[in-house]
Structures are given as C-alpha cells and as structure tokens.
Amino acid sequence: MTEMIVSFNPILIFAAVILTIMASYTALDLFTLIKSSEKNQRFLFLGGTFSLGIGIWIMNFIGMVAININASGSYNIPLTLLSMIFGISFTGMAFNAVIGRQLKTGNLLAGSFFLTMAVLSIHVTGMFAIGMNVQFGSIVFLISTLIIFASFLFSLWMLFYSRSLSYSRHIWIKPLSALIIAGAVVEGYFLLIRSSSFYSNGEISREGDSPGTFLIFLVLFAAILILSGLIASSTLMSKRLEASDTNLHDIQAALDESSIVAITDPKGIITYVNDKFVEISKYEEYELMGKNHNILNSGYHPPEFFHQLWKTIGSGEIWKGEIRNKAKDGSFYWVETTIVPFLNKKNKPYQYVSIRTDISALKTAEANLKNSLKEVNDIKFALDQSSIIAFTDERGIITNVNERFCEISQYSREELIGQNHSLLNSNLHSKEFFKNLWKTIGHGEVWKGEIRNKAKDGSYYWVHTTIVPFMNANGKPYQYLAIRNDITERKKTEEVLHRQDKLAAVGQLAAGVAHEIRNPLTTMKGYTEFLQLDETNEERQEYLSIILDEIDRVNNIVEDFMVLAKPKAAELEERDIIPIIKNVISFLEFEARKRDVKIRFEYERDIIQIECDENRLKQVFLNFIKNGIEAMPDGGDITIRAAIINNQVQIAIQDTGVGIPQEKLKNIGEPFFTTKKNGNGLGLMVSFKIIESHNGKVFIESELNKGTTFNIVLPAKSA
C-alpha cells in the first residue's frame, strides 16, 4: 500500500462548487414552498431532498475524481450509487426534522446532525468507490466535523427558526442560506481531504490510460441535467405560487388591517398572531406564541361552550360565534369569531385559522339597548295597565292598540286596525272641536282634552286624552300616540255633584220662600172657590177655574220646593220592584193609548227584591215614563227593562222620542231647566233626589231623533 500525494483540478472543482450552490438554492426554494402548497408537499419535499442530496454527492464525487493523481484507480459503481443513496437519505431525514412541525432546538440539532452525516457518508463511501483507503487525523477530523455541523446549524436556524430573520420578510435570507449550506459542503470536502491520508489499493494505471475520464464527464453531464430539471421545476412552481402568494399576501394585509387573526396547530397551540391580536389582547407576540387560547379565557363561557366549539372544528366544520376574552390588563373585550379548520389529505385538521372582529362597542351598545328596551317595556307595561293606548299614522289610521283600548271600546283589535277614530264618534263634539284638535297636533304640538266616545254596544264613555305627535327629519308628524284614561265615573260624579249643588241652592230658596208663598195661595184659593159658588156667568166660571188651576200649579211647585228643602227621611222596606213598575204602567196605560204609545215591560226574573219607599219610587217611575210619553207626540214605543247585574238592580226606561241635544243633556235634572214648553224641571230634579235617597244613581243617554234612555241603578236585596 502506497501513500499518495494529491493535487486538484481547478476547473472540475469550480464546476462542482457551482453545481453545489445551484443544488442548495433549488433545494431550499423547494423546501420553503412546502408551507404554501398543501397539495404538492410530497413532491416539493422529495425534489428538495434529491436536489441537496445530489448536490452534496456531486461536490464530493467530482472533487474526488478531480484530484490529479499520478495514476487513477478504477470506479466501483455500486459503492458510488450507495454514496449517493446515503447523501439523499440523510438529507431527507435532516429536513424532515425541521419542516412541517413546531420547530424546537432539538429538531434544529437533529437536522444539522443528519446533514453532517450526509457529507461524511458521501465522502468516506466515495473514497472507497475509487479504490482508496483513507486514514483521518483525529483532532483535525473532529474539528472539521464540528465546523461542518456549526455551518449547517447556523443556516437552518437562520432559515427556519429565527422569527426576526423569516424568509417571508427578507428575500436575501434564502440565497444567503444556500451559500452557507453550499459553503458547508465545499468546506467539508476540503477539511476532510485535509484531515485524510490516502493509500492506493491496487495497481495504478497510467495517467493517459485512465478509464474514468469518460465517466467523469458523463456524471457531470447527468448532474447538470438533473439539477437543471429541478431548477426548472422549482422556477415553474415558484411562478405558479407567486400569483397565489400575491393574492394571499393581499388578503393577509387586508385581514391584518381589519381583523384579529391567529393561527394554531391541531392542538390549539398558537403559531401566528397579527398586530391587531397583540393590540387588543395587550400581550406581546412572544408571550402568545406556543400558548393556547386559555391565556385569554375570561371565565364567562361554560366548559360546554368550548367543548362544542372543538367538536365542531375538530370534525372539519367552520365555527362561528361570539366570545368574551380577557386582556392582559384584566379588561374584557368581545370578538365575533370565525374559526376555519384546514384539512390534510386524511381530512384531519392540521391547523386552524381564527379570524375575529372586535365587537366590544357593539356589545356595549347592545347591553345599553337591552336596558333601554327593558325600560321601554316596563313603561309600556305600566301604560297598558293604567291607560288606553293607540297609535295612528299621519292620516289618523289606527296602526296599533292595547288591550285596554279593546276592552273599553268593545271592538276587537282586528276591527280597530286600519280604521280611524271616527268609528268611536259619539256625535257629542262639534266638527270645530276636532278641527282644532288636528290643527294642534298637525303643528307638532301635544293636545290634551276630554272626549266622549261611543263603544261598539252603543254605550258612551269619557276619556281624558293626550295626543303626542312624533316628528320626522322634515319636522312633519309621521305617527301619533294617544294616551287615554277612562274618566267616565268621574264625569258621572261631576254630574251628580253639579246636580246636588243645584238642589242645595233650590233647597235654600225653598226654605226661605215656600212658607211665605203657601199662606197667600190658601187665601187666594178659598176666595176663588167662594166666588165660583155664586157665579152664574159661564165665561166668568171658566176664568175662575183657570185661576184655581194656576193656584194648584203654583201649589204643586211649592210642594216640590218643600220636598227639596225638607226631604222626608226615606222609609225603606223590602219590596219586589216588578209589581211596583206594573202598577205605575197601569196608571199611564190610558194616556199612552191616547198618544199611540206602546209600553213594553221586560224582566229576567219574576221577583227582584230591593229596599225602597214604595210611594216615592212610584213617583220616580211615573215621572220618567210620563216624560217618555210626552217626548213622542206622534206615537212610539217605551221599553222598560229590569235586571240584576253585579248585585245591582238596573232599570232602563227607553223611549223612541225626539231625543235631547247633547249640549242640553248635561243640564237635565237642574231646577227650572226643561225641554218641554210647560215644564219647570222640578219633577226630574225631585226624582233624582229620591233615587239618591235610595243609595242609587241615574244616568241619561240620549241621541237626537232616536230617543232617550233613563238608567236607574239601585242596590239589590237578596230574596
């Protein structure tokens, strides 16, 4: 065995270095494209592995055969191929450790180790392939190996591990890394040559007869061809991905400006956050990386909420919802979140992209709106319980009513919606009244007043009304809100009090003059009767009769005054009212027939017991029925109804006469107010007084040319 002294062929070495640089750049280009293309990951990984593996092998193989030796040994083809396989395999293991996973220091060290092994295995196997024995100097070999390892470690750290030197932000990182890797390979070659001693293993061929010259150029040509194909493939793939990368970068830029973006691995570990995520969470980027979203948990949502979230995205479905998070400073914020799972070929998520929008202001406004709505609902509930509410459009068409409106008007909601308030017109108020009302609210002013309405069953009710106009941007009403309160009982009470005031005034007058009038009347009547006894002249007899009638009329007025001034205490006894009314009807039947009036009496029970003064109550019925007969000069019908409703006896005396004008109706029962030519109003006034002494009430309803109804309400007595 003979030690051999080596020298180098610079042309072949230069070619080998250029090919190694090309192979390194192509490999890194393909490896860095893996994250951009899920579908082509396998092709890109294999391409990159073959490119760098063959690049390392080319440098060592051509470098070996480029050594000018006095004679060249023969080539061992199987060992040559084995060295290539070693290089490709170790290269694949190296990049498998650093690509497609969360990179840790251990992965980085493993990748550097496998690349170092690729260089060493190709170098040693290549030596034996050309028939040489190699001996390494221990110290130099160790130092050479460490330098190669450190070069690969720095290159991988710069390319895959450093966040500040990410290749996506610095386009020079990839070429620089390729030069460092190529340099490590070339450096490894020369250091290993330097640390080695070579010995021939057999006969030496003559220099001019070297059988390997053709093989060298064949390998060189094949290497160039393979690397050119890989470079072309890498360039084509880069161009294809460049367009999509441009779109992706635009989309990412738009998302970064408008949304809070985070990317996690399948376990939910954060691998990327944008600036808006950092801004809203108040964490630094390094505090978030490697953590999961529990760091933001506000404790607002139950565990079941997140269990359902993970179940959804874990099955490959998109999840959307609202989440309340907790920032670093302890403040809370709401985000509308969309989590999109990215699936691999096995339909399993390999990462999740979370796109969020800050809706804290919206949630605050929503909470305020809920509180406002609650207040409005509370006010609405209070109004519905206490008031009669109606909404109309600008033309007065009813658009909404509450239950109390339906209850008091006796119309259903369906019957009211789409109608105007003329449906309830009682004809009490003049056209001028409503004209002024519309003029007020049409100018945007609130109107307040009292209105008498007519219910569906024909009954009347009074409401105190406030109409509020709602104005649009042009200062024109677009709807009206009418708030009414039922004041029917108050109006009836006012009517009773008004009548009582009149009665008190009449009583005071009667107390002062009734006695003084009665004594002269007695004297006048006595002398008139005395003169009538001796008078034979018929004409004078007639005059005297007229005088006596007028004296009786004055005397009756005085009697009525006395009743008002000193009313007798009512002697109440339990009586059946049915025969009392029948008795009064029998008194008036003859007069009713003369006037062509039919009297009908309707009652639901045969016995209706009350406590009353029978004679005085007869006087009331006599007055009311007689008034009804006199109100129908051309004949008609009088209907008397008696019933017990809510433990009260209700008696209605209804005629079909001329009716009473609305403006005069409120004065009925006042002293000396009458609608008849020869009346004085005291009869009705006395009747009202008698009913009040029985703890009862009288209500009058009348419509011009349709008739009048006297409603008498008395306490019922159980039979």
XYZ file of C-alpha atoms in Angstrom, residues 205-454:
250
model
C -2.999 2.785 -14.179
C -1.008 5.098 -16.337
C -2.275 8.618 -16.424
C -3.029 8.639 -20.069
C -4.852 5.368 -19.910
C -7.382 6.412 -17.232
C -10.660 4.639 -17.908
C -12.597 7.166 -15.698
C -12.321 10.242 -17.898
C -15.462 9.451 -19.837
C -17.327 8.524 -16.641
C -16.400 11.830 -15.037
C -17.859 13.857 -17.848
C -20.886 11.550 -18.021
C -21.596 12.111 -14.315
C -21.024 15.825 -14.716
C -23.469 15.975 -17.605
C -26.066 13.908 -15.733
C -25.710 16.093 -12.652
C -26.155 19.255 -14.700
C -29.178 17.734 -16.422
C -30.809 16.668 -13.138
C -30.119 19.969 -11.414
C -31.368 21.908 -14.425
C -34.624 19.938 -14.309
C -35.017 20.579 -10.596
C -34.226 24.278 -11.035
C -36.755 24.498 -13.882
C -39.362 22.708 -11.769
C -38.622 24.990 -8.832
C -38.871 28.099 -11.007
C -42.127 26.946 -12.569
C -43.586 26.093 -9.162
C -42.417 29.420 -7.772
C -44.116 31.326 -10.580
C -47.301 29.372 -10.115
C -47.268 30.043 -6.428
C -46.170 33.643 -6.830
C -49.560 34.696 -8.177
C -51.416 32.895 -5.414
C -48.916 34.215 -2.861
C -49.582 37.741 -4.087
C -53.318 37.229 -3.561
C -52.667 35.618 -0.219
C -50.438 38.484 0.857
C -53.095 40.984 -0.229
C -55.748 39.051 1.655
C -53.478 38.787 4.673
C -52.753 42.519 4.535
C -56.464 43.270 4.341
C -57.188 40.883 7.218
C -54.374 42.349 9.297
C -55.834 45.811 8.837
C -59.430 44.850 9.541
C -59.395 41.686 11.650
C -57.760 39.949 14.575
C -56.013 36.905 13.119
C -54.427 33.899 14.818
C -53.227 30.532 13.540
C -52.922 27.457 15.748
C -51.757 23.897 15.247
C -54.158 20.924 15.656
C -53.704 21.053 19.436
C -54.676 24.715 19.587
C -51.126 25.965 20.206
C -50.718 29.472 18.772
C -48.240 29.600 15.884
C -49.076 33.037 14.477
C -50.819 36.228 15.577
C -51.101 39.544 13.767
C -50.572 43.028 15.181
C -54.257 43.618 15.915
C -54.319 40.452 18.030
C -51.367 41.790 20.029
C -53.012 45.207 20.294
C -56.375 44.026 21.601
C -55.049 41.281 23.886
C -52.291 43.574 25.245
C -49.882 40.623 25.220
C -46.572 40.733 23.365
C -46.158 38.357 20.433
C -43.547 36.232 22.241
C -45.973 35.860 25.186
C -48.605 34.371 22.893
C -46.524 32.076 20.700
C -46.556 28.489 21.929
C -49.546 29.129 24.201
C -53.178 28.165 23.695
C -56.194 30.424 23.897
C -56.765 29.618 27.582
C -54.494 32.572 28.225
C -57.431 34.764 27.108
C -60.198 32.862 28.930
C -62.497 35.318 30.707
C -64.428 32.638 32.593
C -67.645 33.950 31.031
C -68.394 30.898 28.885
C -69.041 27.441 30.422
C -66.786 24.455 29.556
C -69.581 23.032 27.407
C -69.300 26.072 25.142
C -65.666 25.320 24.284
C -66.316 21.584 24.135
C -68.904 22.214 21.441
C -66.507 24.604 19.646
C -63.729 21.998 19.493
C -66.177 19.293 18.479
C -67.256 21.445 15.522
C -63.832 22.413 14.210
C -62.391 19.002 15.033
C -64.874 17.474 12.589
C -63.672 19.876 9.880
C -66.607 22.296 10.085
C -66.364 26.082 10.372
C -67.373 27.515 13.748
C -68.868 30.968 14.155
C -69.845 32.710 17.334
C -69.211 35.475 19.843
C -66.611 35.113 22.604
C -65.716 37.312 25.537
C -61.953 37.350 26.141
C -59.801 38.761 28.905
C -56.859 41.006 28.027
C -53.538 41.020 29.862
C -54.566 44.046 31.969
C -57.718 42.258 33.145
C -60.147 44.152 30.927
C -62.716 42.252 28.903
C -63.452 42.504 25.215
C -65.905 40.769 22.865
C -64.955 39.319 19.489
C -67.079 37.853 16.728
C -65.081 34.784 15.784
C -64.852 32.544 12.727
C -62.577 29.507 13.073
C -61.670 27.762 9.824
C -60.057 24.308 10.020
C -57.531 23.366 7.294
C -57.636 19.670 6.477
C -54.905 17.369 5.211
C -55.377 14.525 2.745
C -56.779 12.368 5.528
C -59.431 15.023 6.221
C -57.878 15.755 9.585
C -57.204 19.357 10.669
C -53.526 20.269 10.544
C -54.073 23.913 11.545
C -56.832 26.385 12.435
C -57.154 29.976 11.286
C -59.165 32.187 13.596
C -60.499 35.468 12.220
C -62.016 37.809 14.789
C -63.686 41.206 14.775
C -63.799 43.430 17.841
C -67.466 43.877 18.777
C -66.954 45.264 22.283
C -68.574 48.575 21.353
C -71.431 46.693 19.708
C -71.958 44.522 22.792
C -71.911 47.615 24.998
C -74.456 49.272 22.741
C -76.438 46.039 22.741
C -76.435 45.934 26.543
C -77.500 49.591 26.687
C -80.193 48.865 24.124
C -81.430 45.917 26.188
C -81.606 48.128 29.257
C -83.411 50.789 27.247
C -85.795 48.214 25.831
C -86.426 46.910 29.334
C -87.234 50.420 30.495
C -89.481 50.929 27.469
C -91.181 47.580 28.112
C -91.655 48.477 31.760
C -93.157 51.829 30.775
C -95.296 50.114 28.135
C -96.474 47.573 30.696
C -97.317 50.338 33.160
C -99.172 52.283 30.451
C -101.013 49.176 29.290
C -102.118 48.509 32.835
C -103.202 52.059 33.549
C -104.046 53.715 30.236
C -105.797 53.260 26.909
C -103.138 53.383 24.188
C -103.474 53.789 20.427
C -101.002 54.514 17.639
C -102.065 56.073 14.344
C -100.246 57.089 11.190
C -100.091 60.672 9.986
C -103.585 60.337 8.469
C -105.135 59.116 11.714
C -105.428 55.471 10.637
C -105.093 53.207 13.681
C -101.946 51.038 13.479
C -101.861 49.576 16.990
C -103.964 49.473 20.155
C -103.511 47.881 23.558
C -105.867 45.538 25.385
C -107.489 48.271 27.457
C -108.481 50.095 24.257
C -110.223 46.945 23.018
C -111.779 46.395 26.435
C -113.337 49.840 26.812
C -114.354 50.264 23.155
C -115.653 46.657 22.955
C -114.093 46.330 19.490
C -111.526 43.626 18.722
C -108.007 44.562 17.629
C -108.790 43.344 14.102
C -111.845 45.604 13.925
C -109.838 48.659 15.009
C -106.612 48.296 12.983
C -106.948 50.172 9.705
C -109.869 52.325 10.916
C -109.800 55.912 12.147
C -111.245 57.272 15.375
C -114.494 58.337 13.734
C -115.514 54.743 14.457
C -115.854 55.858 18.098
C -117.535 59.233 17.424
C -120.380 59.864 19.864
C -121.538 62.994 17.980
C -121.245 64.994 21.209
C -118.386 67.157 19.978
C -118.671 69.573 17.082
C -116.657 69.460 13.869
C -114.860 72.583 15.039
C -113.696 70.675 18.117
C -111.928 68.005 16.024
C -110.672 70.581 13.540
C -108.839 72.408 16.329
C -107.523 69.089 17.641
C -105.998 68.163 14.246
C -104.636 71.654 13.783
C -102.769 71.416 17.080
C -101.179 68.010 16.567
C -100.532 68.708 12.884
C -98.203 71.514 14.004
C -96.295 69.072 16.211
C -97.870 70.247 19.475
C -99.256 67.969 22.172
C -103.054 68.089 22.544
C -104.864 67.427 25.796
C -108.565 67.301 26.405
C -111.662 65.282 27.317
C -113.600 63.320 24.696
C -116.790 61.313 24.905
C -116.600 58.157 22.759
C -119.171 55.585 21.763
